mmCIF file of C-alpha atoms in Angstrom:
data_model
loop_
_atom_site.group_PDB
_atom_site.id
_atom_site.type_symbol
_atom_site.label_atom_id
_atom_site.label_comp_id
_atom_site.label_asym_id
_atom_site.label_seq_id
_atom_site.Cartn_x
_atom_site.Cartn_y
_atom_site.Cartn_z
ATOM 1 C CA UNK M 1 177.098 162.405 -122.546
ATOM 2 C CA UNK M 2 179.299 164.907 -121.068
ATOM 3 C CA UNK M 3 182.574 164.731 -123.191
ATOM 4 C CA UNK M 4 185.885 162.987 -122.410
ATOM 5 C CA UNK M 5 188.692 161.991 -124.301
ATOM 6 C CA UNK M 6 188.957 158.634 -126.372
ATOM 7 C CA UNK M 7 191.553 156.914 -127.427
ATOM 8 C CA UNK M 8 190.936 154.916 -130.678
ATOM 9 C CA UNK M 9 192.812 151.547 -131.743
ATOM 10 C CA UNK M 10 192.447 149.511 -135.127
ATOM 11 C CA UNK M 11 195.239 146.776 -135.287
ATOM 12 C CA UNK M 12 195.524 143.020 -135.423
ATOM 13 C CA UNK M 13 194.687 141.605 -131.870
ATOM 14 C CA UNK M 14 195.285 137.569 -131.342
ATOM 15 C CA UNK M 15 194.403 135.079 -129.046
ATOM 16 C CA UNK M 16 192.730 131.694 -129.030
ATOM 17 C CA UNK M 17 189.499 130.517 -127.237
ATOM 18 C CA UNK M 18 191.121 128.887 -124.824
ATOM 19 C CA UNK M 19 192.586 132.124 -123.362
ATOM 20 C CA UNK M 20 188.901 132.941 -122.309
ATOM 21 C CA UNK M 21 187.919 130.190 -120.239
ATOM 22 C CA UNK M 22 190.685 128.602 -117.736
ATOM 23 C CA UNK M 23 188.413 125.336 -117.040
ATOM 24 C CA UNK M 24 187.372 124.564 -120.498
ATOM 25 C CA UNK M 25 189.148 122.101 -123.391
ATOM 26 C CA UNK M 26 188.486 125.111 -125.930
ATOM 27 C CA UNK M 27 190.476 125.449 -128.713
ATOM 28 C CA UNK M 28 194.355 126.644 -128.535
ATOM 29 C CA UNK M 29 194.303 127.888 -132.102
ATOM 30 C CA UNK M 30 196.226 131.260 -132.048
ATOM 31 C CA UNK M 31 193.640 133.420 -134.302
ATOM 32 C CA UNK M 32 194.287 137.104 -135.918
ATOM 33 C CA UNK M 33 191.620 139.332 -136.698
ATOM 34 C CA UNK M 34 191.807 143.454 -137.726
ATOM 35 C CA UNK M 35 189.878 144.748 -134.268
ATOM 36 C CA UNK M 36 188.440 147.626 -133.332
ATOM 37 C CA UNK M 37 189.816 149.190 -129.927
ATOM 38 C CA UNK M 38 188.071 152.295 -128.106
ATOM 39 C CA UNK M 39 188.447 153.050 -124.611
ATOM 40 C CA UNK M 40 188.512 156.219 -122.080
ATOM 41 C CA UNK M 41 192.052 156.148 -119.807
ATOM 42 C CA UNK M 42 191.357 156.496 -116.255
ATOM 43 C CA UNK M 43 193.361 156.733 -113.232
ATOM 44 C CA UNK M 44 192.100 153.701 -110.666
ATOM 45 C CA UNK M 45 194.301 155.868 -107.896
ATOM 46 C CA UNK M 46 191.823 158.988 -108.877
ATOM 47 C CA UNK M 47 188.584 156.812 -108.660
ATOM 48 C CA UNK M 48 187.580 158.472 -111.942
ATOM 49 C CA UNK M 49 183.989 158.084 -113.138
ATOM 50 C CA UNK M 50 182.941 158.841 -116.500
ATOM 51 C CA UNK M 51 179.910 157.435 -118.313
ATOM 52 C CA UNK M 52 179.487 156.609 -122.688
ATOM 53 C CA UNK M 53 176.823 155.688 -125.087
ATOM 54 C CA UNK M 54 177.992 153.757 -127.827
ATOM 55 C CA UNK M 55 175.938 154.101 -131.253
ATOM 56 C CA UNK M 56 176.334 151.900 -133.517
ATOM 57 C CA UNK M 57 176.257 152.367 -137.871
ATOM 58 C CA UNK M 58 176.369 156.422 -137.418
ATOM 59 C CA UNK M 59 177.892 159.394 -139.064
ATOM 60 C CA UNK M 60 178.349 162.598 -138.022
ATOM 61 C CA UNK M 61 174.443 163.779 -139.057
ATOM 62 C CA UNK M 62 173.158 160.719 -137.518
ATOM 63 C CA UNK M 63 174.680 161.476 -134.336
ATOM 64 C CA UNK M 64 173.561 164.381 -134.103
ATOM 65 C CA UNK M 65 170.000 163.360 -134.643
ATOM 66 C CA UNK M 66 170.404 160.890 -132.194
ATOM 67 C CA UNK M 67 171.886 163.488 -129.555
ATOM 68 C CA UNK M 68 168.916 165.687 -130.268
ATOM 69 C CA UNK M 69 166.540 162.514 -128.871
ATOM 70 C CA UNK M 70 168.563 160.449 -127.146
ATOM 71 C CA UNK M 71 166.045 158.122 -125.214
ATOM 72 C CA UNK M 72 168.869 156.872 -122.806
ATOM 73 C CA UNK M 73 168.731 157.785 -118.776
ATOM 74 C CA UNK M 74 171.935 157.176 -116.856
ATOM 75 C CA UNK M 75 169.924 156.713 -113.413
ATOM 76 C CA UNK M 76 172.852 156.311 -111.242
ATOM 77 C CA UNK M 77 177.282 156.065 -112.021
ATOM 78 C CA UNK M 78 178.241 155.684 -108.561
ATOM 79 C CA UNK M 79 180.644 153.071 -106.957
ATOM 80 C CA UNK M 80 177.739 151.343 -105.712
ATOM 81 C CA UNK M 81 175.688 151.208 -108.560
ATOM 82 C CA UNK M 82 175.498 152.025 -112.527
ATOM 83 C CA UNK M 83 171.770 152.166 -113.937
ATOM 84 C CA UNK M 84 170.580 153.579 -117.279
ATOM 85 C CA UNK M 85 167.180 153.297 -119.092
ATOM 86 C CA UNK M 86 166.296 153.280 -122.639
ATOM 87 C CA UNK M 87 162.619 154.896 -122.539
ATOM 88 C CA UNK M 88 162.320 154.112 -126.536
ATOM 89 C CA UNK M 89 162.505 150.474 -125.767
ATOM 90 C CA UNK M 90 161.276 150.070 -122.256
ATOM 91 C CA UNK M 91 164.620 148.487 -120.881
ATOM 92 C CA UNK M 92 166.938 149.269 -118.808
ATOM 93 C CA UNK M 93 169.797 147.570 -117.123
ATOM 94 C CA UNK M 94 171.950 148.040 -113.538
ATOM 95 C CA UNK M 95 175.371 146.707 -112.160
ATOM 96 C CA UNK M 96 175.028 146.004 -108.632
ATOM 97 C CA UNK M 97 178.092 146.428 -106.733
ATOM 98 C CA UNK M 98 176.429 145.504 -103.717
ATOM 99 C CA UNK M 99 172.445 145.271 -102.587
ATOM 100 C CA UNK M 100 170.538 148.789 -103.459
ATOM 101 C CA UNK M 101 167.963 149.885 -105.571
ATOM 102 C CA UNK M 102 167.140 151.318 -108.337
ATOM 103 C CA UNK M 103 164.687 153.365 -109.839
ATOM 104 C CA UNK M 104 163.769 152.855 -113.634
ATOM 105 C CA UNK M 105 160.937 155.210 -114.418
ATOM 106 C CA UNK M 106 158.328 156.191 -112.156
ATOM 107 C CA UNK M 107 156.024 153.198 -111.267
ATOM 108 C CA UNK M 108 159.542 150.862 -111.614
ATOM 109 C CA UNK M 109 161.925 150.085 -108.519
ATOM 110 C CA UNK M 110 164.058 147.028 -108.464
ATOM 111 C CA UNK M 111 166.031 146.163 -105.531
ATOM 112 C CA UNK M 112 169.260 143.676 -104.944
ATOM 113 C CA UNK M 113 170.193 141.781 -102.123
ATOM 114 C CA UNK M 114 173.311 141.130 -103.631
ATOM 115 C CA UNK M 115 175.918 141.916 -106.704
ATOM 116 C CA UNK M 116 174.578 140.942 -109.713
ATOM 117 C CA UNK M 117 174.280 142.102 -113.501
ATOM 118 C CA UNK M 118 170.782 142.990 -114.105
ATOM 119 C CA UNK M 119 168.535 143.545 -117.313
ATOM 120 C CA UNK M 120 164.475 144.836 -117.174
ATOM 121 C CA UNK M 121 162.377 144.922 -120.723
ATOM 122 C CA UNK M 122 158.968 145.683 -120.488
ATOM 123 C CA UNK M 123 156.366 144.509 -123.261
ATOM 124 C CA UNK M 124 153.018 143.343 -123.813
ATOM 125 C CA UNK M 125 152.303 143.691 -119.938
ATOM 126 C CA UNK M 126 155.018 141.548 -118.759
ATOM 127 C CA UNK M 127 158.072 142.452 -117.274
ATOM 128 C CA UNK M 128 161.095 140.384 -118.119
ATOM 129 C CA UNK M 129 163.712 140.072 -115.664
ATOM 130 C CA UNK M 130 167.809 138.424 -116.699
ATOM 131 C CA UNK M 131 170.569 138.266 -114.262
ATOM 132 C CA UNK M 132 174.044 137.649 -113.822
ATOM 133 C CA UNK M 133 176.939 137.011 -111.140
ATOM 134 C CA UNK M 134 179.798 139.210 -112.569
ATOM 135 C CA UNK M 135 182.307 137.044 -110.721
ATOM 136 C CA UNK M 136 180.528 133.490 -112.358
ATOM 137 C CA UNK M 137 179.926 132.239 -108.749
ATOM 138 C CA UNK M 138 177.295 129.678 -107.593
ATOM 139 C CA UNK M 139 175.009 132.207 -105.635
ATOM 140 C CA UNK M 140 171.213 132.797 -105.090
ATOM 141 C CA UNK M 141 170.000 136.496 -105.897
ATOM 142 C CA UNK M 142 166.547 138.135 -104.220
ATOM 143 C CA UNK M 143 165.301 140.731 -106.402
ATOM 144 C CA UNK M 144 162.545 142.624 -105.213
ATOM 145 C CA UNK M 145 159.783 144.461 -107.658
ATOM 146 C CA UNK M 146 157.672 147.336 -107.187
ATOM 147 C CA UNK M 147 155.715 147.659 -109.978
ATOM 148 C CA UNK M 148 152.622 150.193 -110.162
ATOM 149 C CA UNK M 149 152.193 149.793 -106.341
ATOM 150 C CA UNK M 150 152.476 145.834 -106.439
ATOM 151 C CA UNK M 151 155.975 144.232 -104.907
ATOM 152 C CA UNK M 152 157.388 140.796 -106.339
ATOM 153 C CA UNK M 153 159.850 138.910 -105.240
ATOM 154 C CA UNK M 154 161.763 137.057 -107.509
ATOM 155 C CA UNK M 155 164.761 134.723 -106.539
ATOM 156 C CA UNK M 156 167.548 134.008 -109.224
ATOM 157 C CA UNK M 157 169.829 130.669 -108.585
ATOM 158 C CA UNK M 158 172.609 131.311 -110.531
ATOM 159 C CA UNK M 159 175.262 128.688 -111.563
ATOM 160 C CA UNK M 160 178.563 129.083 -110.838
ATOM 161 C CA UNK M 161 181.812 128.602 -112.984
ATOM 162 C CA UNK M 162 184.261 125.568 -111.420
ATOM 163 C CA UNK M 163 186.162 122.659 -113.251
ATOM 164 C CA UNK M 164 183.000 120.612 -113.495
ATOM 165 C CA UNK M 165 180.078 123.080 -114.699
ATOM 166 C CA UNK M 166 182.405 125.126 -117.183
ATOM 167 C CA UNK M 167 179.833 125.154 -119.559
ATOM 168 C CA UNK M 168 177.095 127.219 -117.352
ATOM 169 C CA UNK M 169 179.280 129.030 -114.791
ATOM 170 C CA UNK M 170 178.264 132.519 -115.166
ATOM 171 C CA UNK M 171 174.807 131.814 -116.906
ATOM 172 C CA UNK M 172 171.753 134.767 -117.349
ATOM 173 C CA UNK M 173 169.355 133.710 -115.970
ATOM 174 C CA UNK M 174 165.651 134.982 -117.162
ATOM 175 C CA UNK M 175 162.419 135.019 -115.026
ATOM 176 C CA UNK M 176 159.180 136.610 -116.345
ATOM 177 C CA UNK M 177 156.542 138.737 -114.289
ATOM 178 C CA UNK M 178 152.994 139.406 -115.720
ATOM 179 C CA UNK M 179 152.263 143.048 -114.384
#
């Protein structure tokens, strides 16, 4: 949303699925693909902070249209937390870097006791509520709701990722509200 430069990669990448998961008996099959690489350099001794929106399918004249009514909020880009909102499809999501809160839209707050990847969709008066431990740890997260002047506390036990419980470590997990 406010311009930076991009660096744009398309090569042959390999790997094998084992490379992804250190606890898992995945496959070592080296594969090769033709990949798509884009990314922003950054300087981690600058703290940099820069925010994207990827769209998808475009051209030129579609992106513009789309910049014209672009439905996306970036709420917050801070070290603490990053929050944006899509008010075309009533969802939004936040990275919680540590506990805080967040403001969706007005009538919306979520709050974090703890780090955790977060996702909101509203529809058909429920709201729908999947979350994440970035770092695939066994942890319990407290999110609390206001909604429209009502609070909700939800609590999220998320598995964690170890030798034994490779196949859920780092699991979404979904909880629904009726508001």
């Amino acid at each position: 949303p406010e311009g930076e430069d991009v660096f744009i990669r398309a090569d042959k990448q390999y790997g094998s699925y084992a490379t992804t998961n250190r606890y898992a008996n995945y496959d070592r099959t080296m594969y090769s693909e033709d990949m798509f690489t884009m990314y922003i350099p950054h300087d981690n001794e600058k703290k940099d902070t820069y925010c994207y929106i990827t769209v998808p399918e475009t051209d030129s004249e579609k992106l513009a249209q789309y910049c014209e009514n672009n439905k996306v909020r970036i709420i917050e880009n801070s070290e603490d937390i990053q929050a944006v909102y899509h008010d075309g499809v009533n969802a939004g999501g936040a990275v919680f870097y540590k506990n805080g809160s967040v403001d969706f839209k007005n009538g919306l707050n979520v709050t974090s006791d703890s780090i955790c990847c977060l996702l909101v969709r509203e529809k058909d008066g429920k709201l729908y509520f999947s979350v994440s431990n970035p770092y695939a740890k066994k942890t319990t997260v407290g999110i609390k709701v206001n909604c429209n002047g009502k609070t909700y506390d939800l609590s999220f036990e998320l598995p964690g990722l170890d030798k034994d419980n490779y196949d859920y470590g780092g699991k979404t997990v979904t909880k629904v509200l009726d508001v």
